[in-house]
Coordinates of C-alpha atoms and ligand atoms in Angstrom, one line a residue:
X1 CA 60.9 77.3 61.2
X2 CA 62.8 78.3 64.3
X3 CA 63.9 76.0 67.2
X4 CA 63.8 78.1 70.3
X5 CA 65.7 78.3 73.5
X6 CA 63.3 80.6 75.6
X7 CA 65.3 81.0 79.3
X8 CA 63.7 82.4 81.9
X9 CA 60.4 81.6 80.2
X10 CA 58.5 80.8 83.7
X11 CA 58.8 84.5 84.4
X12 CA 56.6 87.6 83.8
X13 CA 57.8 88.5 80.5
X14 CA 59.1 85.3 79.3
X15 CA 55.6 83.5 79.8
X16 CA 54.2 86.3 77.9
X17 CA 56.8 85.7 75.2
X18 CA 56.0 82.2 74.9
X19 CA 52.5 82.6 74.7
X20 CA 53.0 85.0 71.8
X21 CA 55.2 82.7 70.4
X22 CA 53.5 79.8 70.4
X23 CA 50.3 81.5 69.1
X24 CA 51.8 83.2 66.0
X25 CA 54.6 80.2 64.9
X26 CA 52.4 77.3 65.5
X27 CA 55.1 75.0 63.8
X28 CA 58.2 76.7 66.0
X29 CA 60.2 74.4 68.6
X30 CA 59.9 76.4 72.1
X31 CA 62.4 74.9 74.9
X32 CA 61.7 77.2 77.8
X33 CA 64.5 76.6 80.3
X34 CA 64.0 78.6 83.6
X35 CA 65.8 77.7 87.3
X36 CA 62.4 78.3 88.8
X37 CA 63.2 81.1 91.3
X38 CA 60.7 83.1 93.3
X39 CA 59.7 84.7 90.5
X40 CA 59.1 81.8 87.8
X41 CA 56.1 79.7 87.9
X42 CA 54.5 77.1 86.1
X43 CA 51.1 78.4 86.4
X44 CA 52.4 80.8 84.2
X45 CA 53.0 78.5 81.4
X46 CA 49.6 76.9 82.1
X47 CA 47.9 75.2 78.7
X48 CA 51.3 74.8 76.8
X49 CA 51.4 71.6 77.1
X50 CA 48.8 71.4 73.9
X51 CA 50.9 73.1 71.8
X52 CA 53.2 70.2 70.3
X53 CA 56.4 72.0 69.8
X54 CA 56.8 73.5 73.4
X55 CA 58.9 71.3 76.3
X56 CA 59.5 73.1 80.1
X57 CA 63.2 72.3 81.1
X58 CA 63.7 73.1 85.0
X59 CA 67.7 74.2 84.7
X60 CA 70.0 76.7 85.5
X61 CA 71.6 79.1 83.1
X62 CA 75.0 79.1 84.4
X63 CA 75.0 75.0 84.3
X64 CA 77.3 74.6 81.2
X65 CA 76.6 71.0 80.6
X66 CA 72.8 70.9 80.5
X67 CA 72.7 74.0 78.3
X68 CA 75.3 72.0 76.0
X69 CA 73.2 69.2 75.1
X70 CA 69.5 71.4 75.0
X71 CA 71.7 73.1 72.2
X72 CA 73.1 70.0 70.6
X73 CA 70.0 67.3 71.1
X74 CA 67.9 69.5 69.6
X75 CA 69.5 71.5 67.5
X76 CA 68.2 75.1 69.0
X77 CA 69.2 77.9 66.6
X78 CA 67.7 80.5 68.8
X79 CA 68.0 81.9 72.3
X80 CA 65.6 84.4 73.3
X81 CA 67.2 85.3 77.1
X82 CA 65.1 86.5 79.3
X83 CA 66.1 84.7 82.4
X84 CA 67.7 87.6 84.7
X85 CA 66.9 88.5 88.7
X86 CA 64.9 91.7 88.0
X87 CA 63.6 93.1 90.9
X88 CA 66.0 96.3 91.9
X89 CA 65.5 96.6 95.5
X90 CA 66.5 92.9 96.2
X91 CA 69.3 94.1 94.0
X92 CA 69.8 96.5 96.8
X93 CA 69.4 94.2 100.2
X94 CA 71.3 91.3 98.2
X95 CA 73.1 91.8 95.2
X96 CA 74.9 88.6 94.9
X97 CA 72.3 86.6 92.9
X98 CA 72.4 89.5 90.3
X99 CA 75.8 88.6 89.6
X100 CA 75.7 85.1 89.5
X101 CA 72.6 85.0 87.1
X102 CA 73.2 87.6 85.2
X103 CA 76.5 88.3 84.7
X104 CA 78.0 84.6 85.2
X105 CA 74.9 83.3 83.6
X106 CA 75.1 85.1 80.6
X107 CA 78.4 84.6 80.1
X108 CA 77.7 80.7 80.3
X109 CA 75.0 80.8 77.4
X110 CA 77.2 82.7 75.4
X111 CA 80.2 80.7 75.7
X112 CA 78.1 77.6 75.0
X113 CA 76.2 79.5 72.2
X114 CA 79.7 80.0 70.8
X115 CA 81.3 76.8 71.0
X116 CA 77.9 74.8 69.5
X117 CA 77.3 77.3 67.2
X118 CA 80.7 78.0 65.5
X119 CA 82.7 75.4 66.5
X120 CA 81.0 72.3 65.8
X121 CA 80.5 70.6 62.3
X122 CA 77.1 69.9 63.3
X123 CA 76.3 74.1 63.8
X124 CA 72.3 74.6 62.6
X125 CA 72.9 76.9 59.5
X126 CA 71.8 80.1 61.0
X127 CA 71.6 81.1 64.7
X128 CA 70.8 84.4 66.7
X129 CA 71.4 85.2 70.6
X130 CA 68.9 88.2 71.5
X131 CA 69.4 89.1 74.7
X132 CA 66.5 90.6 76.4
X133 CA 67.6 94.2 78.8
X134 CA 66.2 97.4 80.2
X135 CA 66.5 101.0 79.8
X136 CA 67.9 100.9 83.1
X137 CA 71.2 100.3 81.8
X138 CA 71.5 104.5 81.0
X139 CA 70.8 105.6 84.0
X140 CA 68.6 108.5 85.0
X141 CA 66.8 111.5 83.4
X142 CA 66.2 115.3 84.6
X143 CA 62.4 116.6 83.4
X144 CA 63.8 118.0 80.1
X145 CA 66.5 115.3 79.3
X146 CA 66.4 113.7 76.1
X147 CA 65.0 110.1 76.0
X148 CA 67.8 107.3 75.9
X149 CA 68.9 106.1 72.4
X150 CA 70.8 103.0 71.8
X151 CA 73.3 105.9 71.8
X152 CA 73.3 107.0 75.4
X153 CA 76.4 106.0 77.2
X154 CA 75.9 103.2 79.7
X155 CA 75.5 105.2 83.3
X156 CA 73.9 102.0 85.0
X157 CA 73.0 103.1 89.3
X158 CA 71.7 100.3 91.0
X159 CA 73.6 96.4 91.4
X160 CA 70.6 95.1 89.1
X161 CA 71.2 97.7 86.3
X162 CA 75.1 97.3 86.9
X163 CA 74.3 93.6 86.2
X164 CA 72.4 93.6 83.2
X165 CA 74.6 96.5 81.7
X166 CA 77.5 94.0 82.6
X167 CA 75.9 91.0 80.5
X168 CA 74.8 93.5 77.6
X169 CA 78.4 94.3 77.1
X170 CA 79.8 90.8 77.4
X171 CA 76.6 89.8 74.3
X172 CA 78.2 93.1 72.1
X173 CA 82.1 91.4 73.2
X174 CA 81.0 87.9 71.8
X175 CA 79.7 89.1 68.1
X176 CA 82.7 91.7 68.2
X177 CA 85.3 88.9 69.0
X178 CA 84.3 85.7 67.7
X179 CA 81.3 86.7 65.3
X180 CA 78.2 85.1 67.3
X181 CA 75.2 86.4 65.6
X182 CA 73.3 88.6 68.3
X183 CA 70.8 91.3 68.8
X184 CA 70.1 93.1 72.2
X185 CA 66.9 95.2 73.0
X186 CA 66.7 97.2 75.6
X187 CA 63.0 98.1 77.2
X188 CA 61.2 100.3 79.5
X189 CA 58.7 99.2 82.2
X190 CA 56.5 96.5 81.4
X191 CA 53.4 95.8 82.8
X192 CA 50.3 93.1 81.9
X193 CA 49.3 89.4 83.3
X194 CA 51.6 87.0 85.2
X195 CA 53.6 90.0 86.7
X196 CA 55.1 89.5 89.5
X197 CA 53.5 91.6 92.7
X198 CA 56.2 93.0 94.2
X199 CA 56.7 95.2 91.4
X200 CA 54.6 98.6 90.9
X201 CA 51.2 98.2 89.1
X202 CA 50.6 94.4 90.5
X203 CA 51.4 95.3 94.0
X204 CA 49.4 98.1 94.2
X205 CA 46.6 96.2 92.4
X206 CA 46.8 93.5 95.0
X207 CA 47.6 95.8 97.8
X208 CA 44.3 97.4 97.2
X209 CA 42.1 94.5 97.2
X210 CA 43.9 93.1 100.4
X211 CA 43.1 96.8 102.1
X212 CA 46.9 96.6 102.5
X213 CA 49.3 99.9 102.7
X214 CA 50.1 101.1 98.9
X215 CA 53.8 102.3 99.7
X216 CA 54.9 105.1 97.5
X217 CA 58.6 105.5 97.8
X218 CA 60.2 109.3 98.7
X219 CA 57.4 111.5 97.1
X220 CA 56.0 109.5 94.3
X221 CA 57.4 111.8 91.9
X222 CA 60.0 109.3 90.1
X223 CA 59.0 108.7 86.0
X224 CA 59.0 105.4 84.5
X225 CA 57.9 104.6 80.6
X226 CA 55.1 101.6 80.9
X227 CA 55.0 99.3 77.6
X228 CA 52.4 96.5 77.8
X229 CA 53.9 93.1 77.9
X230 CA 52.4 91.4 74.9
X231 CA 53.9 95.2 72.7
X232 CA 57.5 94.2 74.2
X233 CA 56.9 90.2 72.9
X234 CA 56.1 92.2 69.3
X235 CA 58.9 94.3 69.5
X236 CA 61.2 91.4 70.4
X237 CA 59.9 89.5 67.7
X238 CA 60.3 92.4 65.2
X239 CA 64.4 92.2 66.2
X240 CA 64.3 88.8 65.7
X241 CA 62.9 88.6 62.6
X242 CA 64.1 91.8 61.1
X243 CA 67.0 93.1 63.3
X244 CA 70.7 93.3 62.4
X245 CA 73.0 91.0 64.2
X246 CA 75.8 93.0 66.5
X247 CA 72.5 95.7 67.0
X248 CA 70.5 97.2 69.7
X249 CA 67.2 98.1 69.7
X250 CA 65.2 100.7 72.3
X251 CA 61.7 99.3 72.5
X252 CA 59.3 101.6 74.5
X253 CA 55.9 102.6 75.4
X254 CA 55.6 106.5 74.8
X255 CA 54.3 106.8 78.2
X256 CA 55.5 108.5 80.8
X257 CA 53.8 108.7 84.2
X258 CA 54.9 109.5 87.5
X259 CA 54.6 106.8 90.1
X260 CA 51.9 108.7 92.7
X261 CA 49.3 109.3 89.4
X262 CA 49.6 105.2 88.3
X263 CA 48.7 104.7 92.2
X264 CA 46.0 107.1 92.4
X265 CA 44.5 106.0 89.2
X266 CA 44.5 102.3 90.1
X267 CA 42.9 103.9 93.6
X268 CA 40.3 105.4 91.3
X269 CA 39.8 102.6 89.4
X270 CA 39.1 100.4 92.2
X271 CA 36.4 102.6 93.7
X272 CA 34.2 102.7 90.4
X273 CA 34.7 98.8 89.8
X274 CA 33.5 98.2 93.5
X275 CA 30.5 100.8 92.8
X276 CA 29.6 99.2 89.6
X277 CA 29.8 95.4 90.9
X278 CA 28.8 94.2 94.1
X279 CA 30.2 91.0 94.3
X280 CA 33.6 92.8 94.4
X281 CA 32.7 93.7 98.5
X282 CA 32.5 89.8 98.6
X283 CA 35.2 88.5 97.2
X284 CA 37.6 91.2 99.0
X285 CA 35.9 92.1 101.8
X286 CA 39.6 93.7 103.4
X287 CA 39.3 96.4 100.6
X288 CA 38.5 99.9 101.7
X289 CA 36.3 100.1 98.7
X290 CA 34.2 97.1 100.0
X291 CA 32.8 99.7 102.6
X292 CA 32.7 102.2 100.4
X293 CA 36.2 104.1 101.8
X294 CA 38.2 105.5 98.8
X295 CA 41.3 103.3 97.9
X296 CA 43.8 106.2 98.4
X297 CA 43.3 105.9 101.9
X298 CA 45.7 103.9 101.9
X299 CA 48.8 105.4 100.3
X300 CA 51.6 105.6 102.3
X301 CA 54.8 107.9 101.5
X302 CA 57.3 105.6 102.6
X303 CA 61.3 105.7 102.5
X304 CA 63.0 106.2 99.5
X305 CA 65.1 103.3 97.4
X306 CA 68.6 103.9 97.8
X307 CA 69.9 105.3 94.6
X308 CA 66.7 105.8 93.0
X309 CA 66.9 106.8 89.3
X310 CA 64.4 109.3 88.9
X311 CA 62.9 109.5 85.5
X312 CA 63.4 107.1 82.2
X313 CA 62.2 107.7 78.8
X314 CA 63.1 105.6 75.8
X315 CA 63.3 106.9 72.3
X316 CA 62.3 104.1 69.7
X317 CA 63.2 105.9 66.7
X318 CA 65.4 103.3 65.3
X319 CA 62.9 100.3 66.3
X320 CA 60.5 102.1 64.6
X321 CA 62.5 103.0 61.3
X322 CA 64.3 100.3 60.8
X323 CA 62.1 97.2 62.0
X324 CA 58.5 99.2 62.0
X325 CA 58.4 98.7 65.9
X326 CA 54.9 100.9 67.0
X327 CA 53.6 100.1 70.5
X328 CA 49.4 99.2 70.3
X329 CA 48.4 99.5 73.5
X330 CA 47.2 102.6 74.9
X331 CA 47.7 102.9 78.7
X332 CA 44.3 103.5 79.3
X333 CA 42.7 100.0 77.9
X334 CA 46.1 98.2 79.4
X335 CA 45.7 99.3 82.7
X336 CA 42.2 98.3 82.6
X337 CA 42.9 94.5 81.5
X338 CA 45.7 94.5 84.3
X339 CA 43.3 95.1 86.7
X340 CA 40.4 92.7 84.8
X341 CA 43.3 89.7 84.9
X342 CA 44.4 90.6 88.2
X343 CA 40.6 90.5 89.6
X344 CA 39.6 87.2 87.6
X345 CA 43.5 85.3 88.6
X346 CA 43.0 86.1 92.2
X347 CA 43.9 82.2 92.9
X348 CA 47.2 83.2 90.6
X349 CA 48.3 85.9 93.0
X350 CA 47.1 84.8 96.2
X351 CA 49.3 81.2 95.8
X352 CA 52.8 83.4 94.8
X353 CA 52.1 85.8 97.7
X354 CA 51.1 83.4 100.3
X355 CA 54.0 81.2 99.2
X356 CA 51.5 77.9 98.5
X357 CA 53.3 78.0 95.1
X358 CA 56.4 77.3 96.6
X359 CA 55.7 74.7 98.2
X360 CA 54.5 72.9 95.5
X361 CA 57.5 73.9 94.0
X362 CA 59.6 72.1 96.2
X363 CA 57.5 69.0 96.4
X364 CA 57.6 68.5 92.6
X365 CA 60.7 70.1 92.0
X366 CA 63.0 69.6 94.9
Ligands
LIG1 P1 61.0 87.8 86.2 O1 61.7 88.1 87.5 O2 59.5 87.9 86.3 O3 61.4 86.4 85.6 C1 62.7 86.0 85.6 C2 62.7 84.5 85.3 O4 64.0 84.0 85.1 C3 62.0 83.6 86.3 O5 61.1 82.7 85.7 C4 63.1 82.9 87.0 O6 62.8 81.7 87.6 C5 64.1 82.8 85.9 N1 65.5 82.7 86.3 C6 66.1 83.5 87.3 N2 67.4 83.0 87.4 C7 67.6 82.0 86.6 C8 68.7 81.1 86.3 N3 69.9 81.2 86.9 N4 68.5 80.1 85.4 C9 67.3 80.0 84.8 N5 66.2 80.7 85.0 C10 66.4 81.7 85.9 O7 61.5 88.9 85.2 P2 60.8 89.7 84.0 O8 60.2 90.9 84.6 O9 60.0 88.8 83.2 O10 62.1 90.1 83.1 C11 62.6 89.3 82.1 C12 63.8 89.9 81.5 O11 63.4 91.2 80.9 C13 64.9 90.2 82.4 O12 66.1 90.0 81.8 C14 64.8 91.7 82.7 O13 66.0 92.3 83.0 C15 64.2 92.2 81.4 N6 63.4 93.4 81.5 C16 62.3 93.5 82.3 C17 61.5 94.6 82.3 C18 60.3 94.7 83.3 O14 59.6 95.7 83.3 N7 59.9 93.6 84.0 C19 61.7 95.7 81.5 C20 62.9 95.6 80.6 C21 63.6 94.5 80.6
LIG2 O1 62.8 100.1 83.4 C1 62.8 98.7 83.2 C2 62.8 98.0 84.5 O2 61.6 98.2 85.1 C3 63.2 96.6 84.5 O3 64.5 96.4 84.0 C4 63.1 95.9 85.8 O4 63.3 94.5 85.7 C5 61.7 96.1 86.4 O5 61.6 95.6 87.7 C6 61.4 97.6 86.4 O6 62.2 98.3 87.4 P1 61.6 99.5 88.3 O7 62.4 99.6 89.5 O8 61.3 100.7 87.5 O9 60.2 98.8 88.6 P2 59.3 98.7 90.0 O10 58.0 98.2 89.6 O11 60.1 98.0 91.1 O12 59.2 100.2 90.4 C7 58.6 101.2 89.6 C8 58.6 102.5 90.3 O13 57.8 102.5 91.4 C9 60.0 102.9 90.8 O14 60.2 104.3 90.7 C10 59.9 102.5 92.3 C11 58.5 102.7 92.6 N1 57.9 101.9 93.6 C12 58.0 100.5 93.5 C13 57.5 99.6 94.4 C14 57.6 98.1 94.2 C15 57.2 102.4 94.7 O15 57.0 103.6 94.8 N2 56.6 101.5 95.6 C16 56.8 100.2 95.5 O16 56.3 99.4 96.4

């Protein structure tokens, strides 16, 4: 039996974590700490408060003291660390938070994680820290580049890549140095319920039912690998179960697409669901495909991101071999229950972008 820390698990792939967690360890401890940003919410977590071993903290990462005694009062042996700023282009406009959380955050768990964990006479008998990063950390690829193994020096471009490249190196420095058990995976693109819309897939998902402008950025060209959510939480799990402390694991989906064909096939997929079911023109009357206009009327080539990395790829090889790591999802049926969740959680999306979530947020959490 483990006793979890899960931070961050009010986010996208945190709540996805904890789901799977939760439904595959029934008898597991899960302590999701998460600082409740913009991009955590507690409809996320929604029907966890059934499961018996699960308890929502609302706390920073960086706050030394309250991570302390989540550690000690409970006697957590694991921390699964997702909680991270994410999103690149506020990376871009304001890079600051990146830092703070990510780096300085980091750094606080670990230190903690240390001192609890090897310092103290009441240390649980085993623990692990597995850090949760991206494939961003390698930088970019050409069309015939190789995809990124764990060995592909770190070339990270933008401040949120810089940042989680940053706290991957300070996890390696703190088994190296003082012995802290720890496993990193780094991961492609996810995509799957309770993400965020301001990145790719939701946003255009949303963006189309609104009848809002789909912005592709410079020519739509860029490559990204897509992985399902709920194949990352497997793949996570595999390197918790079966990885080798002071290791990193590449976890991937096999999938590369360029940005303008995801866009044009959510487009296309819009138009036939709108055909096939009527009520759709109801619901979201603003859609182009509620008056039978095609969805790709609205793309819009707009500027490019500053710095933006062209093409990743991730090679799983040693996720596969050693920890028998295999993605399930084909893009084709994931894509389609995106857009299924998305249309049936409409209440979901509408309360983050309208910003009624946050303000109950601050009336229960201020
Ligand atoms: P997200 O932005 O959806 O969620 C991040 C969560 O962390 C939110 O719930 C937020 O409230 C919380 N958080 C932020 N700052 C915090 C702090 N100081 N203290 C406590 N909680 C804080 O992110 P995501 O997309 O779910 O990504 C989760 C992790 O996975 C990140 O570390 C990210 O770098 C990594 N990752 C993401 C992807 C992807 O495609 N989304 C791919 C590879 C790796
Ligand atoms: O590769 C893993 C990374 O994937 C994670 O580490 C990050 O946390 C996650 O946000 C994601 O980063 P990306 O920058 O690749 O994801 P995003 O959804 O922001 O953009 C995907 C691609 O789509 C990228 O090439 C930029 C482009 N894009 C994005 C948005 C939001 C557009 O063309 N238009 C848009 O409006």
């Amino acid at each position: 039996m483990r006793r979890l820390l899960v931070t961050g698990g009010a986010g996208f792939i945190g709540a996805n974590f904890v789901r799977y967690w939760a439904g595959k360890y029934p008898d597991d401890q899960i302590v999701v700490l998460d600082a409740l940003t913009y991009a955590g919410n507690m409809a996320n977590l929604q029907g966890l408060d059934e499961f018996a071993g699960f308890e929502f903290v609302h706390g920073d990462i960086a706050d030394q003291k309250l991570v302390t005694s989540l550690l000690v009062d409970q006697k957590l042996d694991t921390i699964v660390h997702f909680a991270a700023e994410s999103h690149v282009d506020r990376s871009i406009h304001e890079p600051d938070a990146f830092i703070r959380t990510n780096v300085n955050g980091t750094h606080n768990l670990l230190r903690v994680a240390r001192e609890v964990w090897l310092n103290r006479d009441d240390a649980p008998p085993s623990h692990l820290f597995h850090h949760v990063s991206t494939d961003e950390v390698y930088g970019t690829l050409g069309p015939d580049d190789p995809a990124f193994t764990e060995k592909t020096p770190y070339a990270p471009n933008s401040p949120y890549a810089a940042s989680k490249a940053a706290s991957d190196h300070l996890v390696r420095s703190y088994h190296h140095t003082f012995g802290l058990r720890v496993t990193t995976s780094n991961c492609s693109n996810n995509y799957g319920p309770y993400q965020f819309p301001e990145k790719l897939i939701p946003l255009m998902i949303v963006n189309a039912l609104t009848g809002k402008t789909l912005p592709v950025y410079g020519d739509g060209s860029n490559i990204r690998d897509w992985l399902y959510v709920e194949d990352h939480c497997r793949g996570i799990d595999l390197v918790i179960s079966r990885g080798k402390a002071g290791e990193t694991y590449n976890l991937g989906g096999n999938n590369e697409h360029a940005n303008i064909d995801i866009v044009r096939e959510i487009c296309a997929r819009t138009d036939t669901l709108f055909a096939e079911r009527p009520e759709l023109a109801v619901a979201f009357p603003d859609a182009p495909a509620a008056t039978g206009k095609p969805t790709e009327s609205l793309v819009s080539f707009v500027k490019d991101r500053l710095g933006h990395d062209w093409r990743y790829a991730i090679d799983a090889t040693k996720s596969t071999n050693e920890l028998g790591y295999l993605p399930t999802e084909d893009f084709d049926s994931g894509l389609g229950q995106t857009i299924d969740w998305m249309l049936s959680n409409e209440a979901w999306w509408r309360a983050v972008m309208d910003g009624s979530y946050r303000a109950w947020l601050e009336r229960n959490y201020a």
